[in-house]
Tab-separated table of C-alpha atoms and ligand atoms in Angstrom:
chain	number	residue	atom	x	y	z
A	850	UNK	CA	69.568	-19.045	6.870
A	851	UNK	CA	70.029	-14.943	5.805
A	852	UNK	CA	71.649	-14.152	2.279
A	853	UNK	CA	71.528	-10.921	0.135
A	854	UNK	CA	68.975	-13.356	-2.074
A	855	UNK	CA	66.941	-13.719	0.752
A	856	UNK	CA	66.720	-10.451	1.606
A	857	UNK	CA	66.326	-8.797	-1.813
A	858	UNK	CA	63.811	-11.307	-2.510
A	859	UNK	CA	62.030	-11.512	1.048
A	860	UNK	CA	62.508	-15.124	1.090
A	861	UNK	CA	63.368	-17.011	4.113
A	862	UNK	CA	65.549	-19.766	2.625
A	863	UNK	CA	68.130	-19.393	-0.832
A	864	UNK	CA	66.546	-22.346	-3.061
A	865	UNK	CA	65.485	-20.876	-6.400
A	866	UNK	CA	63.071	-23.240	-8.013
A	867	UNK	CA	63.716	-23.841	-11.823
A	868	UNK	CA	61.495	-22.318	-14.260
A	869	UNK	CA	60.737	-25.902	-16.295
A	870	UNK	CA	58.273	-25.547	-19.041
A	871	UNK	CA	55.060	-27.727	-18.967
A	872	UNK	CA	56.904	-28.718	-15.381
A	873	UNK	CA	56.543	-25.125	-13.500
A	874	UNK	CA	52.830	-24.833	-13.030
A	875	UNK	CA	51.270	-22.694	-10.137
A	876	UNK	CA	50.643	-26.971	-7.900
A	877	UNK	CA	54.162	-26.395	-7.679
A	878	UNK	CA	55.475	-23.009	-7.816
A	879	UNK	CA	52.975	-22.439	-4.724
A	880	UNK	CA	54.758	-25.445	-2.503
A	881	UNK	CA	57.986	-24.251	-2.700
A	882	UNK	CA	56.880	-20.783	-2.009
A	883	UNK	CA	54.839	-22.192	0.635
A	884	UNK	CA	58.297	-24.116	1.659
A	885	UNK	CA	59.775	-20.938	2.154
A	886	UNK	CA	61.682	-20.854	-0.946
A	887	UNK	CA	61.001	-19.297	-4.315
A	888	UNK	CA	58.428	-20.943	-6.099
A	889	UNK	CA	58.416	-19.941	-10.342
A	890	UNK	CA	56.223	-20.593	-12.755
A	891	UNK	CA	57.581	-21.606	-16.281
A	892	UNK	CA	56.103	-19.844	-19.207
A	893	UNK	CA	58.264	-21.925	-21.797
A	894	UNK	CA	56.274	-21.962	-24.549
A	895	UNK	CA	52.936	-20.959	-23.468
A	896	UNK	CA	50.669	-17.976	-24.440
A	897	UNK	CA	50.466	-15.151	-22.736
A	898	UNK	CA	46.657	-15.888	-21.397
A	899	UNK	CA	47.645	-19.296	-19.649
A	900	UNK	CA	50.574	-17.608	-17.869
A	901	UNK	CA	48.263	-14.847	-16.816
A	902	UNK	CA	45.896	-17.560	-15.539
A	903	UNK	CA	49.273	-19.777	-13.711
A	904	UNK	CA	50.113	-16.237	-12.095
A	905	UNK	CA	45.886	-15.878	-10.631
A	906	UNK	CA	45.986	-19.849	-9.414
A	907	UNK	CA	49.618	-19.293	-8.093
A	908	UNK	CA	47.915	-16.030	-5.780
A	909	UNK	CA	45.243	-18.423	-4.806
A	910	UNK	CA	47.484	-20.960	-2.957
A	911	UNK	CA	49.813	-18.317	-1.054
A	912	UNK	CA	50.349	-15.093	-0.334
A	913	UNK	CA	54.253	-15.679	-0.130
A	914	UNK	CA	56.884	-14.362	-3.036
A	915	UNK	CA	56.953	-16.256	-6.542
A	916	UNK	CA	58.646	-15.475	-9.253
A	917	UNK	CA	57.721	-16.184	-12.823
A	918	UNK	CA	60.488	-17.234	-15.901
A	919	UNK	CA	60.424	-16.005	-19.294
A	920	UNK	CA	61.641	-18.311	-21.713
A	921	UNK	CA	62.525	-15.561	-23.968
A	922	UNK	CA	62.338	-18.083	-27.288
A	923	UNK	CA	58.287	-17.723	-27.273
A	924	UNK	CA	56.785	-15.988	-29.503
A	925	UNK	CA	54.326	-14.711	-27.327
A	926	UNK	CA	57.451	-13.368	-25.032
A	927	UNK	CA	56.430	-9.379	-25.074
A	928	UNK	CA	53.144	-10.317	-24.495
A	929	UNK	CA	53.898	-12.621	-21.417
A	930	UNK	CA	56.497	-9.306	-20.086
A	931	UNK	CA	53.007	-7.176	-19.915
A	932	UNK	CA	51.327	-9.754	-18.034
A	933	UNK	CA	54.131	-10.216	-15.857
A	934	UNK	CA	53.487	-6.246	-15.103
A	935	UNK	CA	49.851	-6.149	-15.272
A	936	UNK	CA	49.263	-9.294	-12.342
A	937	UNK	CA	51.984	-7.356	-9.682
A	938	UNK	CA	54.745	-10.385	-10.226
A	939	UNK	CA	57.052	-9.631	-7.744
A	940	UNK	CA	59.813	-11.585	-9.417
A	941	UNK	CA	61.002	-12.708	-12.816
A	942	UNK	CA	63.706	-14.632	-13.855
A	943	UNK	CA	64.420	-15.137	-17.877
A	944	UNK	CA	66.620	-18.441	-19.786
A	945	UNK	CA	67.373	-18.995	-23.493
A	946	UNK	CA	68.009	-15.092	-24.550
A	947	UNK	CA	68.640	-11.354	-23.155
A	948	UNK	CA	66.449	-10.277	-21.305
A	949	UNK	CA	67.116	-6.102	-22.497
A	950	UNK	CA	64.311	-5.446	-24.034
A	951	UNK	CA	62.064	-5.381	-21.201
A	952	UNK	CA	64.330	-4.394	-18.223
A	953	UNK	CA	63.412	-0.893	-18.766
A	954	UNK	CA	59.336	-1.781	-17.797
A	955	UNK	CA	59.979	-4.479	-15.400
A	956	UNK	CA	62.099	-2.515	-13.247
A	957	UNK	CA	59.772	0.594	-13.333
A	958	UNK	CA	57.107	-1.891	-11.889
A	959	UNK	CA	60.119	-2.780	-9.179
A	960	UNK	CA	59.798	-6.309	-10.005
A	961	UNK	CA	63.368	-8.127	-9.091
A	962	UNK	CA	64.946	-9.577	-12.066
A	963	UNK	CA	67.305	-12.020	-12.541
A	964	UNK	CA	68.217	-13.727	-15.652
A	965	UNK	CA	69.735	-16.931	-16.744
A	966	UNK	CA	73.582	-16.517	-18.232
A	967	UNK	CA	75.694	-18.946	-19.362
A	968	UNK	CA	78.692	-16.896	-19.469
A	969	UNK	CA	81.030	-14.273	-17.551
A	970	UNK	CA	80.067	-11.649	-20.931
A	971	UNK	CA	76.676	-12.142	-20.641
A	972	UNK	CA	76.756	-11.430	-16.769
A	973	UNK	CA	78.523	-8.609	-16.962
A	974	UNK	CA	76.195	-7.382	-20.353
A	975	UNK	CA	73.290	-7.906	-17.849
A	976	UNK	CA	74.528	-6.195	-14.392
A	977	UNK	CA	75.405	-2.988	-16.682
A	978	UNK	CA	71.503	-3.471	-17.611
A	979	UNK	CA	70.069	-3.017	-14.323
A	980	UNK	CA	69.093	-6.049	-13.108
A	981	UNK	CA	69.313	-7.288	-9.736
A	982	UNK	CA	70.879	-10.589	-9.828
A	983	UNK	CA	72.047	-12.898	-12.089
A	984	UNK	CA	71.924	-17.282	-12.612
A	985	UNK	CA	74.835	-18.752	-13.060
A	986	UNK	CA	74.035	-21.631	-15.046
A	987	UNK	CA	76.079	-24.868	-15.366
A	988	UNK	CA	76.089	-27.367	-18.317
A	989	UNK	CA	75.234	-30.135	-15.523
A	990	UNK	CA	71.717	-28.203	-16.000
A	991	UNK	CA	68.847	-30.268	-17.750
A	992	UNK	CA	66.961	-28.368	-20.700
A	993	UNK	CA	68.807	-25.812	-22.914
A	994	UNK	CA	71.850	-25.256	-21.586
A	995	UNK	CA	75.130	-23.098	-22.243
A	996	UNK	CA	79.132	-25.189	-21.966
A	997	UNK	CA	80.494	-24.252	-19.053
A	998	UNK	CA	80.206	-26.697	-16.059
A	999	UNK	CA	78.810	-24.462	-12.163
A	1000	UNK	CA	81.992	-25.263	-10.596
A	1001	UNK	CA	83.457	-23.094	-13.300
A	1002	UNK	CA	81.152	-20.935	-14.569
A	1003	UNK	CA	79.850	-19.617	-10.820
A	1004	UNK	CA	82.798	-18.423	-9.557
A	1005	UNK	CA	83.977	-16.935	-12.193
A	1006	UNK	CA	80.339	-14.704	-12.675
A	1007	UNK	CA	80.681	-13.970	-8.754
A	1008	UNK	CA	84.692	-12.519	-9.557
A	1009	UNK	CA	83.237	-10.806	-12.784
A	1010	UNK	CA	79.915	-8.749	-11.123
A	1011	UNK	CA	78.565	-7.237	-7.951
A	1012	UNK	CA	75.517	-8.517	-7.927
A	1013	UNK	CA	74.481	-11.068	-6.193
A	1014	UNK	CA	74.634	-14.655	-7.836
A	1015	UNK	CA	72.732	-17.669	-7.767
A	1016	UNK	CA	73.683	-21.077	-8.955
A	1017	UNK	CA	72.687	-23.802	-10.949
A	1018	UNK	CA	73.145	-27.025	-12.583
A	1019	UNK	CA	73.883	-29.954	-10.477
A	1020	UNK	CA	72.714	-28.805	-7.213
A	1021	UNK	CA	70.227	-31.571	-5.220
A	1022	UNK	CA	70.765	-31.769	-1.765
A	1023	UNK	CA	72.815	-30.135	1.267
A	1024	UNK	CA	76.320	-30.685	0.100
A	1025	UNK	CA	75.593	-28.849	-3.597
A	1026	UNK	CA	73.694	-26.348	-1.530
A	1027	UNK	CA	77.346	-25.511	0.828
A	1028	UNK	CA	79.427	-26.170	-2.518
A	1029	UNK	CA	77.600	-23.190	-4.201
A	1030	UNK	CA	77.749	-21.360	-0.849
A	1031	UNK	CA	81.524	-22.081	-1.360
A	1032	UNK	CA	82.166	-20.348	-5.056
A	1033	UNK	CA	80.691	-17.347	-4.291
A	1034	UNK	CA	76.915	-18.058	-4.424
A	1035	UNK	CA	73.844	-16.249	-2.353
A	1036	UNK	CA	71.676	-19.090	-3.934
A	1037	UNK	CA	71.041	-21.305	-5.575
A	1038	UNK	CA	68.549	-22.964	-8.129
A	1039	UNK	CA	67.172	-26.547	-8.479
A	1040	UNK	CA	65.406	-28.005	-11.440
A	1041	UNK	CA	65.543	-31.404	-11.509
A	1042	UNK	CA	64.615	-32.100	-8.305
A	1043	UNK	CA	61.594	-30.647	-8.053
A	1044	UNK	CA	60.573	-32.507	-10.779
A	1045	UNK	CA	59.914	-35.392	-8.630
A	1046	UNK	CA	58.204	-33.494	-6.109
A	1047	UNK	CA	55.348	-34.758	-4.784
A	1048	UNK	CA	53.360	-32.006	-5.107
A	1049	UNK	CA	54.446	-32.129	-9.332
A	1050	UNK	CA	51.744	-32.401	-11.877
A	1051	UNK	CA	54.643	-34.289	-14.039
A	1052	UNK	CA	53.748	-37.998	-15.178
A	1053	UNK	CA	54.710	-40.778	-13.095
A	1054	UNK	CA	56.255	-43.322	-16.038
A	1055	UNK	CA	58.595	-39.054	-15.915
A	1056	UNK	CA	59.241	-39.038	-12.529
A	1057	UNK	CA	60.054	-42.814	-12.191
A	1058	UNK	CA	63.016	-42.376	-15.257
A	1059	UNK	CA	64.177	-39.891	-13.075
A	1060	UNK	CA	64.558	-42.045	-10.038
A	1061	UNK	CA	65.809	-44.502	-12.076
A	1062	UNK	CA	68.444	-42.351	-13.868
A	1063	UNK	CA	72.665	-43.316	-13.437
A	1064	UNK	CA	75.407	-40.770	-13.062
A	1065	UNK	CA	76.104	-41.520	-17.016
A	1066	UNK	CA	72.373	-41.743	-18.171
A	1067	UNK	CA	71.672	-37.756	-19.342
A	1068	UNK	CA	72.365	-37.138	-23.194
A	1069	UNK	CA	72.816	-33.685	-24.874
A	1070	UNK	CA	70.861	-33.171	-28.446
A	1071	UNK	CA	70.520	-30.210	-31.045
A	1072	UNK	CA	74.604	-29.507	-30.145
A	1073	UNK	CA	75.540	-28.991	-34.044
A	1074	UNK	CA	72.033	-26.638	-34.744
A	1075	UNK	CA	73.523	-24.416	-31.698
A	1076	UNK	CA	70.423	-25.133	-29.067
A	1077	UNK	CA	71.828	-27.939	-26.639
A	1078	UNK	CA	69.502	-29.940	-24.498
A	1079	UNK	CA	70.251	-31.962	-22.073
A	1080	UNK	CA	67.552	-35.265	-21.465
A	1081	UNK	CA	67.848	-38.462	-20.448
A	1082	UNK	CA	68.030	-41.599	-22.297
A	1083	UNK	CA	65.864	-42.793	-24.834
A	1084	UNK	CA	63.880	-43.858	-28.560
A	1085	UNK	CA	63.838	-40.230	-29.391
A	1086	UNK	CA	67.383	-39.279	-28.178
A	1087	UNK	CA	69.317	-42.274	-29.468
A	1088	UNK	CA	67.385	-41.767	-33.118
A	1089	UNK	CA	68.136	-38.097	-32.861
A	1090	UNK	CA	71.493	-38.233	-32.004
A	1091	UNK	CA	71.875	-41.099	-35.153
A	1092	UNK	CA	70.293	-38.462	-37.193
A	1093	UNK	CA	72.415	-35.352	-36.110
A	1094	UNK	CA	75.552	-37.230	-36.436
A	1095	UNK	CA	74.974	-37.745	-39.908
A	1096	UNK	CA	74.409	-34.395	-40.871
A	1097	UNK	CA	70.402	-33.739	-41.112
A	1098	UNK	CA	69.176	-30.903	-41.546
A	1099	UNK	CA	67.634	-28.588	-38.312
A	1100	UNK	CA	64.263	-29.510	-39.940
A	1101	UNK	CA	64.703	-33.173	-39.854
A	1102	UNK	CA	65.549	-33.290	-36.066
A	1103	UNK	CA	62.944	-30.294	-34.984
A	1104	UNK	CA	60.386	-33.137	-36.512
A	1105	UNK	CA	61.607	-35.427	-33.672
A	1106	UNK	CA	61.238	-33.169	-30.520
A	1107	UNK	CA	58.093	-31.059	-31.579
A	1108	UNK	CA	56.043	-31.618	-28.861
A	1109	UNK	CA	57.829	-34.295	-27.218
A	1110	UNK	CA	58.464	-32.061	-23.718
A	1111	UNK	CA	54.754	-32.375	-23.746
A	1112	UNK	CA	54.655	-35.899	-24.277
A	1113	UNK	CA	56.777	-36.523	-21.455
A	1114	UNK	CA	55.415	-34.486	-18.955
A	1115	UNK	CA	51.828	-35.213	-19.984
A	1116	UNK	CA	50.989	-38.022	-21.180
A	1117	UNK	CA	54.210	-39.859	-19.753
A	1118	UNK	CA	56.218	-40.906	-22.613
A	1119	UNK	CA	59.227	-41.947	-21.883
A	1120	UNK	CA	60.227	-43.453	-25.326
A	1121	UNK	CA	59.702	-40.802	-27.561
A	1122	UNK	CA	58.934	-37.640	-24.781
A	1123	UNK	CA	61.607	-34.983	-24.033
A	1124	UNK	CA	62.998	-36.180	-20.864
A	1125	UNK	CA	64.766	-32.937	-20.192
A	1126	UNK	CA	67.203	-33.517	-16.554
A	1127	UNK	CA	70.326	-32.397	-15.309
A	1128	UNK	CA	72.997	-35.062	-14.767
A	1129	UNK	CA	72.017	-35.006	-10.845
A	1130	UNK	CA	69.369	-37.236	-11.915
A	1131	UNK	CA	71.543	-40.352	-11.211
A	1132	UNK	CA	71.817	-38.997	-7.054
A	1133	UNK	CA	68.135	-38.372	-7.072
A	1134	UNK	CA	65.764	-41.424	-5.260
A	1135	UNK	CA	63.259	-40.744	-3.490
A	1136	UNK	CA	59.916	-38.465	-4.273
A	1137	UNK	CA	59.184	-36.099	-1.597
A	1138	UNK	CA	57.450	-33.140	-0.854
A	1139	UNK	CA	58.944	-29.319	-1.346
A	1140	UNK	CA	58.984	-29.002	2.217
A	1141	UNK	CA	60.221	-31.910	3.159
A	1142	UNK	CA	63.175	-31.499	0.215
A	1143	UNK	CA	64.056	-28.150	1.639
A	1144	UNK	CA	64.454	-28.851	5.095
A	1145	UNK	CA	66.198	-31.820	4.263
A	1146	UNK	CA	69.528	-29.449	2.360
A	1147	UNK	CA	68.917	-26.431	4.756
A	1148	UNK	CA	69.872	-28.637	7.496
A	1149	UNK	CA	72.918	-31.030	5.901
A	1150	UNK	CA	73.891	-27.862	3.987
A	1151	UNK	CA	73.534	-25.863	7.777
A	1152	UNK	CA	75.624	-28.359	9.533
A	1153	UNK	CA	78.007	-28.881	6.240
A	1154	UNK	CA	78.732	-24.810	6.290
A	1155	UNK	CA	79.323	-24.467	9.922
A	1156	UNK	CA	81.864	-27.436	10.274
A	1157	UNK	CA	79.369	-29.619	12.291
A	1158	UNK	CA	79.225	-32.845	9.562
B	1046	LIG	O1	65.758	-21.984	-20.698
B	1046	LIG	C1	66.962	-22.796	-20.193
B	1046	LIG	N1	66.485	-23.932	-20.016
B	1046	LIG	C2	65.402	-24.178	-20.964
B	1046	LIG	S1	64.634	-23.643	-21.993
B	1046	LIG	C3	63.542	-24.961	-22.235
B	1046	LIG	S2	62.438	-24.392	-22.922
B	1046	LIG	C4	62.387	-26.165	-24.692
B	1046	LIG	N2	62.079	-26.422	-25.042
B	1046	LIG	C5	62.277	-27.458	-26.197
B	1046	LIG	C6	62.999	-27.430	-26.897
B	1046	LIG	C7	63.932	-26.635	-26.301
B	1046	LIG	C8	63.900	-25.497	-25.249
B	1046	LIG	C9	64.249	-26.041	-21.630
B	1046	LIG	N3	65.088	-25.512	-20.968
B	1046	LIG	N4	68.063	-22.481	-19.254
B	1046	LIG	C10	68.590	-20.727	-19.060
B	1046	LIG	C11	69.492	-21.106	-19.734
B	1046	LIG	N5	69.570	-19.324	-20.585
B	1046	LIG	N6	70.438	-21.981	-19.990
B	1046	LIG	C12	71.246	-21.308	-20.854
B	1046	LIG	C13	70.742	-19.859	-21.400
B	1046	LIG	C14	71.088	-18.809	-22.061
B	1046	LIG	C15	71.740	-19.141	-23.470
B	1046	LIG	C16	72.739	-18.509	-24.091
B	1046	LIG	C17	70.831	-17.554	-21.753
B	1046	LIG	C18	71.547	-16.401	-22.874
B	1046	LIG	C19	72.301	-16.797	-23.620
B	1046	LIG	O2	72.419	-15.655	-24.238
B	1046	LIG	C20	72.073	-15.241	-25.772
B	1046	LIG	C21	72.711	-14.073	-26.177
B	1046	LIG	O3	71.752	-13.605	-26.867
B	1046	LIG	O4	73.500	-13.522	-25.502
């Protein structure tokens, strides 16, 4: 399938992997790129040296394009921005902030840049700053989120900018993909479905929680402190929300979440860990390879979009 995004990025299918902290490491990124999508290394809160290693390992596994996601709250974001240029990375996505100060260097290096936006205002600002595309991410997504839904955000961003729009949040099969195209998107970004990919290194306990999740099993913590994070309900979220409701200060709440994503992804701690996942987790029932997922999604979407379903 050809779209403005497959042409821009030099990929086969308009499916981009979310830049998930801890989860989106080189095995997953390489597998998605090898399957014809765009694999992404998620820098998350990692040091720049770790990101460089991840880039080098991905290059050993695939000759196809891949990208790096810069989580802009990372204290080493400046160094990571430089590593990306030095290593000749072809595509950058960003999250949790405004990447404005890095754009000149990235564009001078010929890097394609697609920031995540959660509002029309930021999408327009990013277009003016010269980015190549924007990722309109709805509140259905896992992890750090904005407040608009994918259904409302994507068409409003499409109407507001002339650059291609990538839809994200709540998309995990060919129906969601086709719907995103109907809203005017040129590609989709998926996170939660790739967490349970066979190539994903995420702890089996975490994967089982996603596979067992029902439609309303996610919860948003941190709303009162301006850092809302969607994750699967567990002992930690119950405790967090109880304290948050009682007006606990940020420092006390932060204590609960510090290192909790690592606990979930690496140690498989589903009680005290942060099981970030989107609302679509309830629909994901099977662990598959990235190639199987992408092929299934594209087949379903093509038949829907061509009226054959
Ligand atoms: O960034 C994400 N999702 C994430 S980042 C993350 S790392 C983390 N780890 C532990 C606790 C908390 C976070 C986990 N999930 N998605 C992209 C995204 N960006 N969603 C929303 C935004 C966003 C919000 C506001 C982007 C820009 C923005 O505007 C800021 C500004 O300065 O204008």
